[in-house]
Amino acid sequence: VFYAENKLPFVMGTTGGDRDLLLSDMESREAFAVIAPNMGKQIVAMQAGLEDLAAKFPSAFAGYKLEVTESHQKTKADTSGTAKAVIASLKKLSDDDFDMEQDIEMLRDDESSLAFGVPKEALNGHAFHTYTLTSADGSVQFELKHNVSGRTVYAEGTADAVKFLASKVFEG
């Protein structure tokens, strides 16, 4: 609210907090902000595409089983917000009873991350995700992966968001 009340433009990348409240605070005070679930714009685009796919083709993968494995640096304790968002769309597509709290295989140790394909030099900063949908009889499998080594994609996305925000502030 501080930024909104003081009309300070800002960029925020998070899957936490109350997004609707943040947006309404900014809109009601006619303040400027970029509030994104992830600063990797390619990841946000993929998430938006999956949301659209799930809305247009609900249950297209009915009967398929969803499996998710995600790896992050060992300092990340919680489940990936990106994984949660992608899973929400995949659940609509598959009607799977996937449990976000129980069914995500979270890798948070170096040995498991390396075995999952994370390069050694990225162990301190990475986000590797694999989502697999398998038909009931096992004869068909779809797999979606997005793997980030390092933090460059997030820095580039943040810089692009700042440029975009600056142009909007300049336009009024």
Tab-separated table of N, CA, C and O in Angstrom, residues 90-146:
chain	number	residue	atom	x	y	z
A	90	LEU	N	-2.759	-27.949	-15.636
A	90	LEU	CA	-2.699	-29.352	-16.053
A	90	LEU	C	-3.776	-30.189	-15.375
A	90	LEU	O	-4.301	-31.137	-15.968
A	91	LYS	N	-4.134	-29.827	-14.153
A	91	LYS	CA	-5.219	-30.540	-13.468
A	91	LYS	C	-6.548	-30.320	-14.182
A	91	LYS	O	-7.355	-31.237	-14.294
A	92	LYS	N	-6.779	-29.102	-14.673
A	92	LYS	CA	-8.010	-28.824	-15.425
A	92	LYS	C	-8.039	-29.610	-16.732
A	92	LYS	O	-9.092	-30.050	-17.173
A	93	LEU	N	-6.886	-29.779	-17.318
A	93	LEU	CA	-6.801	-30.540	-18.567
A	93	LEU	C	-6.976	-32.036	-18.338
A	93	LEU	O	-7.516	-32.732	-19.184
A	94	SER	N	-6.514	-32.535	-17.196
A	94	SER	CA	-6.485	-33.980	-16.991
A	94	SER	C	-7.535	-34.515	-16.026
A	94	SER	O	-7.759	-35.711	-15.971
A	95	ASP	N	-8.136	-33.654	-15.234
A	95	ASP	CA	-9.070	-34.080	-14.190
A	95	ASP	C	-8.390	-34.998	-13.167
A	95	ASP	O	-9.046	-35.762	-12.474
A	96	ASP	N	-7.071	-34.931	-13.082
A	96	ASP	CA	-6.323	-35.757	-12.133
A	96	ASP	C	-6.560	-35.232	-10.723
A	96	ASP	O	-6.759	-34.037	-10.521
A	97	ASP	N	-6.541	-36.111	-9.750
A	97	ASP	CA	-6.730	-35.705	-8.355
A	97	ASP	C	-5.395	-35.385	-7.692
A	97	ASP	O	-5.215	-35.553	-6.487
A	98	PHE	N	-4.466	-34.889	-8.464
A	98	PHE	CA	-3.124	-34.524	-8.015
A	98	PHE	C	-3.214	-33.627	-6.782
A	98	PHE	O	-3.954	-32.651	-6.756
A	99	ASP	N	-2.465	-33.962	-5.762
A	99	ASP	CA	-2.443	-33.206	-4.508
A	99	ASP	C	-1.169	-32.365	-4.460
A	99	ASP	O	-0.066	-32.905	-4.393
A	100	MET	N	-1.328	-31.043	-4.491
A	100	MET	CA	-0.173	-30.135	-4.513
A	100	MET	C	0.760	-30.352	-3.323
A	100	MET	O	1.965	-30.153	-3.440
A	101	GLU	N	0.208	-30.711	-2.190
A	101	GLU	CA	1.021	-30.856	-0.979
A	101	GLU	C	1.733	-32.208	-0.920
A	101	GLU	O	2.786	-32.320	-0.302
A	102	GLN	N	1.157	-33.220	-1.529
A	102	GLN	CA	1.686	-34.574	-1.390
A	102	GLN	C	2.397	-35.113	-2.628
A	102	GLN	O	3.324	-35.914	-2.502
A	103	ASP	N	1.967	-34.698	-3.814
A	103	ASP	CA	2.383	-35.394	-5.031
A	103	ASP	C	3.548	-34.768	-5.797
A	103	ASP	O	4.051	-35.384	-6.739
A	104	ILE	N	3.970	-33.572	-5.437
A	104	ILE	CA	5.107	-32.958	-6.122
A	104	ILE	C	6.394	-33.558	-5.553
A	104	ILE	O	6.597	-33.569	-4.341
A	105	GLU	N	7.244	-34.056	-6.430
A	105	GLU	CA	8.554	-34.518	-5.982
A	105	GLU	C	9.492	-33.310	-6.005
A	105	GLU	O	9.863	-32.819	-7.066
A	106	MET	N	9.808	-32.817	-4.819
A	106	MET	CA	10.659	-31.634	-4.678
A	106	MET	C	12.089	-32.081	-4.388
A	106	MET	O	12.332	-32.749	-3.383
A	107	LEU	N	12.997	-31.701	-5.257
A	107	LEU	CA	14.409	-32.019	-5.066
A	107	LEU	C	15.111	-30.779	-4.523
A	107	LEU	O	15.079	-29.725	-5.156
A	108	ARG	N	15.745	-30.932	-3.356
A	108	ARG	CA	16.404	-29.794	-2.717
A	108	ARG	C	17.819	-30.134	-2.231
A	108	ARG	O	18.368	-29.429	-1.414
A	109	ASP	N	18.371	-31.217	-2.728
A	109	ASP	CA	19.741	-31.543	-2.351
A	109	ASP	C	20.570	-31.675	-3.627
A	109	ASP	O	20.053	-32.005	-4.694
A	110	ASP	N	21.865	-31.395	-3.492
A	110	ASP	CA	22.745	-31.367	-4.662
A	110	ASP	C	22.779	-32.684	-5.418
A	110	ASP	O	22.718	-32.700	-6.651
A	111	GLU	N	22.859	-33.795	-4.713
A	111	GLU	CA	22.954	-35.097	-5.372
A	111	GLU	C	21.731	-35.379	-6.246
A	111	GLU	O	21.858	-35.776	-7.403
A	112	SER	N	20.540	-35.144	-5.703
A	112	SER	CA	19.305	-35.369	-6.472
A	112	SER	C	19.200	-34.398	-7.640
A	112	SER	O	18.778	-34.775	-8.734
A	113	SER	N	19.582	-33.155	-7.408
A	113	SER	CA	19.514	-32.149	-8.474
A	113	SER	C	20.450	-32.505	-9.625
A	113	SER	O	20.077	-32.398	-10.793
A	114	LEU	N	21.662	-32.923	-9.293
A	114	LEU	CA	22.609	-33.338	-10.339
A	114	LEU	C	22.062	-34.515	-11.127
A	114	LEU	O	22.146	-34.543	-12.357
A	115	ALA	N	21.475	-35.485	-10.443
A	115	ALA	CA	20.897	-36.656	-11.107
A	115	ALA	C	19.725	-36.262	-12.006
A	115	ALA	O	19.452	-36.931	-13.010
A	116	PHE	N	19.048	-35.165	-11.683
A	116	PHE	CA	17.911	-34.671	-12.456
A	116	PHE	C	18.368	-33.858	-13.668
A	116	PHE	O	17.561	-33.455	-14.499
A	117	GLY	N	19.670	-33.595	-13.762
A	117	GLY	CA	20.213	-32.891	-14.921
A	117	GLY	C	20.674	-31.472	-14.675
A	117	GLY	O	21.079	-30.772	-15.604
A	118	VAL	N	20.632	-31.023	-13.438
A	118	VAL	CA	21.077	-29.670	-13.123
A	118	VAL	C	22.610	-29.624	-13.229
A	118	VAL	O	23.301	-30.453	-12.629
A	119	PRO	N	23.146	-28.663	-13.985
A	119	PRO	CA	24.607	-28.537	-14.066
A	119	PRO	C	25.193	-28.143	-12.699
A	119	PRO	O	24.579	-27.387	-11.951
A	120	LYS	N	26.380	-28.657	-12.417
A	120	LYS	CA	27.024	-28.389	-11.127
A	120	LYS	C	27.127	-26.891	-10.847
A	120	LYS	O	26.887	-26.442	-9.727
A	121	GLU	N	27.464	-26.115	-11.883
A	121	GLU	CA	27.640	-24.667	-11.693
A	121	GLU	C	26.327	-23.931	-11.411
A	121	GLU	O	26.328	-22.766	-11.033
A	122	ALA	N	25.194	-24.616	-11.569
A	122	ALA	CA	23.881	-23.984	-11.324
A	122	ALA	C	23.238	-24.451	-10.016
A	122	ALA	O	22.108	-24.060	-9.720
A	123	LEU	N	23.935	-25.243	-9.249
A	123	LEU	CA	23.333	-25.785	-8.019
A	123	LEU	C	22.852	-24.701	-7.058
A	123	LEU	O	21.862	-24.888	-6.348
A	124	ASN	N	23.523	-23.547	-7.034
A	124	ASN	CA	23.124	-22.479	-6.113
A	124	ASN	C	22.044	-21.560	-6.671
A	124	ASN	O	21.604	-20.639	-5.975
A	125	GLY	N	21.618	-21.793	-7.894
A	125	GLY	CA	20.557	-20.984	-8.490
A	125	GLY	C	19.989	-21.660	-9.719
A	125	GLY	O	20.556	-21.553	-10.804
A	126	HIS	N	18.904	-22.393	-9.539
A	126	HIS	CA	18.294	-23.077	-10.679
A	126	HIS	C	16.813	-23.333	-10.391
A	126	HIS	O	16.363	-23.268	-9.248
A	127	ALA	N	16.090	-23.621	-11.458
A	127	ALA	CA	14.670	-23.985	-11.376
A	127	ALA	C	14.399	-24.963	-12.513
A	127	ALA	O	14.228	-24.552	-13.661
A	128	PHE	N	14.413	-26.240	-12.213
A	128	PHE	CA	14.157	-27.290	-13.198
A	128	PHE	C	12.812	-27.929	-12.877
A	128	PHE	O	12.577	-28.333	-11.734
A	129	HIS	N	11.929	-28.000	-13.867
A	129	HIS	CA	10.596	-28.564	-13.676
A	129	HIS	C	10.270	-29.531	-14.811
A	129	HIS	O	10.495	-29.212	-15.969
A	130	THR	N	9.705	-30.686	-14.463
A	130	THR	CA	9.206	-31.634	-15.454
A	130	THR	C	7.807	-32.072	-15.042
A	130	THR	O	7.597	-32.504	-13.908
A	131	TYR	N	6.871	-31.917	-15.962
A	131	TYR	CA	5.474	-32.312	-15.753
A	131	TYR	C	5.181	-33.408	-16.767
A	131	TYR	O	5.417	-33.225	-17.962
A	132	THR	N	4.660	-34.525	-16.308
A	132	THR	CA	4.389	-35.651	-17.203
A	132	THR	C	2.936	-36.075	-17.063
A	132	THR	O	2.447	-36.277	-15.944
A	133	LEU	N	2.247	-36.169	-18.192
A	133	LEU	CA	0.883	-36.693	-18.254
A	133	LEU	C	0.949	-38.041	-18.974
A	133	LEU	O	1.440	-38.115	-20.107
A	134	THR	N	0.456	-39.093	-18.319
A	134	THR	CA	0.517	-40.440	-18.882
A	134	THR	C	-0.889	-41.024	-18.949
A	134	THR	O	-1.639	-40.968	-17.966
A	135	SER	N	-1.225	-41.594	-20.102
A	135	SER	CA	-2.550	-42.213	-20.275
A	135	SER	C	-2.707	-43.384	-19.310
A	135	SER	O	-1.719	-43.958	-18.833
A	136	ALA	N	-3.948	-43.752	-19.049
A	136	ALA	CA	-4.252	-44.811	-18.080
A	136	ALA	C	-3.555	-46.123	-18.424
A	136	ALA	O	-3.084	-46.831	-17.526
A	137	ASP	N	-3.450	-46.443	-19.720
A	137	ASP	CA	-2.814	-47.704	-20.096
A	137	ASP	C	-1.307	-47.566	-20.322
A	137	ASP	O	-0.628	-48.534	-20.656
A	138	GLY	N	-0.779	-46.344	-20.145
A	138	GLY	CA	0.655	-46.119	-20.273
A	138	GLY	C	1.172	-46.034	-21.697
A	138	GLY	O	2.374	-45.876	-21.917
A	139	SER	N	0.269	-46.065	-22.683
A	139	SER	CA	0.716	-46.078	-24.075
A	139	SER	C	0.984	-44.686	-24.646
A	139	SER	O	1.598	-44.560	-25.711
A	140	VAL	N	0.542	-43.643	-23.932
A	140	VAL	CA	0.738	-42.270	-24.410
A	140	VAL	C	1.281	-41.432	-23.260
A	140	VAL	O	0.785	-41.508	-22.137
A	141	GLN	N	2.285	-40.630	-23.583
A	141	GLN	CA	2.880	-39.777	-22.553
A	141	GLN	C	3.225	-38.417	-23.140
A	141	GLN	O	3.775	-38.321	-24.239
A	142	PHE	N	2.851	-37.372	-22.423
A	142	PHE	CA	3.198	-36.000	-22.777
A	142	PHE	C	4.083	-35.466	-21.662
A	142	PHE	O	3.808	-35.694	-20.484
A	143	GLU	N	5.127	-34.722	-22.053
A	143	GLU	CA	6.033	-34.184	-21.054
A	143	GLU	C	6.323	-32.726	-21.360
A	143	GLU	O	6.581	-32.356	-22.506
A	144	LEU	N	6.249	-31.913	-20.341
A	144	LEU	CA	6.554	-30.488	-20.449
A	144	LEU	C	7.694	-30.195	-19.492
A	144	LEU	O	7.634	-30.578	-18.318
A	145	LYS	N	8.733	-29.544	-20.005
A	145	LYS	CA	9.884	-29.189	-19.177
A	145	LYS	C	10.177	-27.708	-19.325
A	145	LYS	O	10.042	-27.151	-20.423
A	146	HIS	N	10.604	-27.105	-18.238
A	146	HIS	CA	11.227	-25.781	-18.317
A	146	HIS	C	12.327	-25.757	-17.274
A	146	HIS	O	12.106	-26.004	-16.098
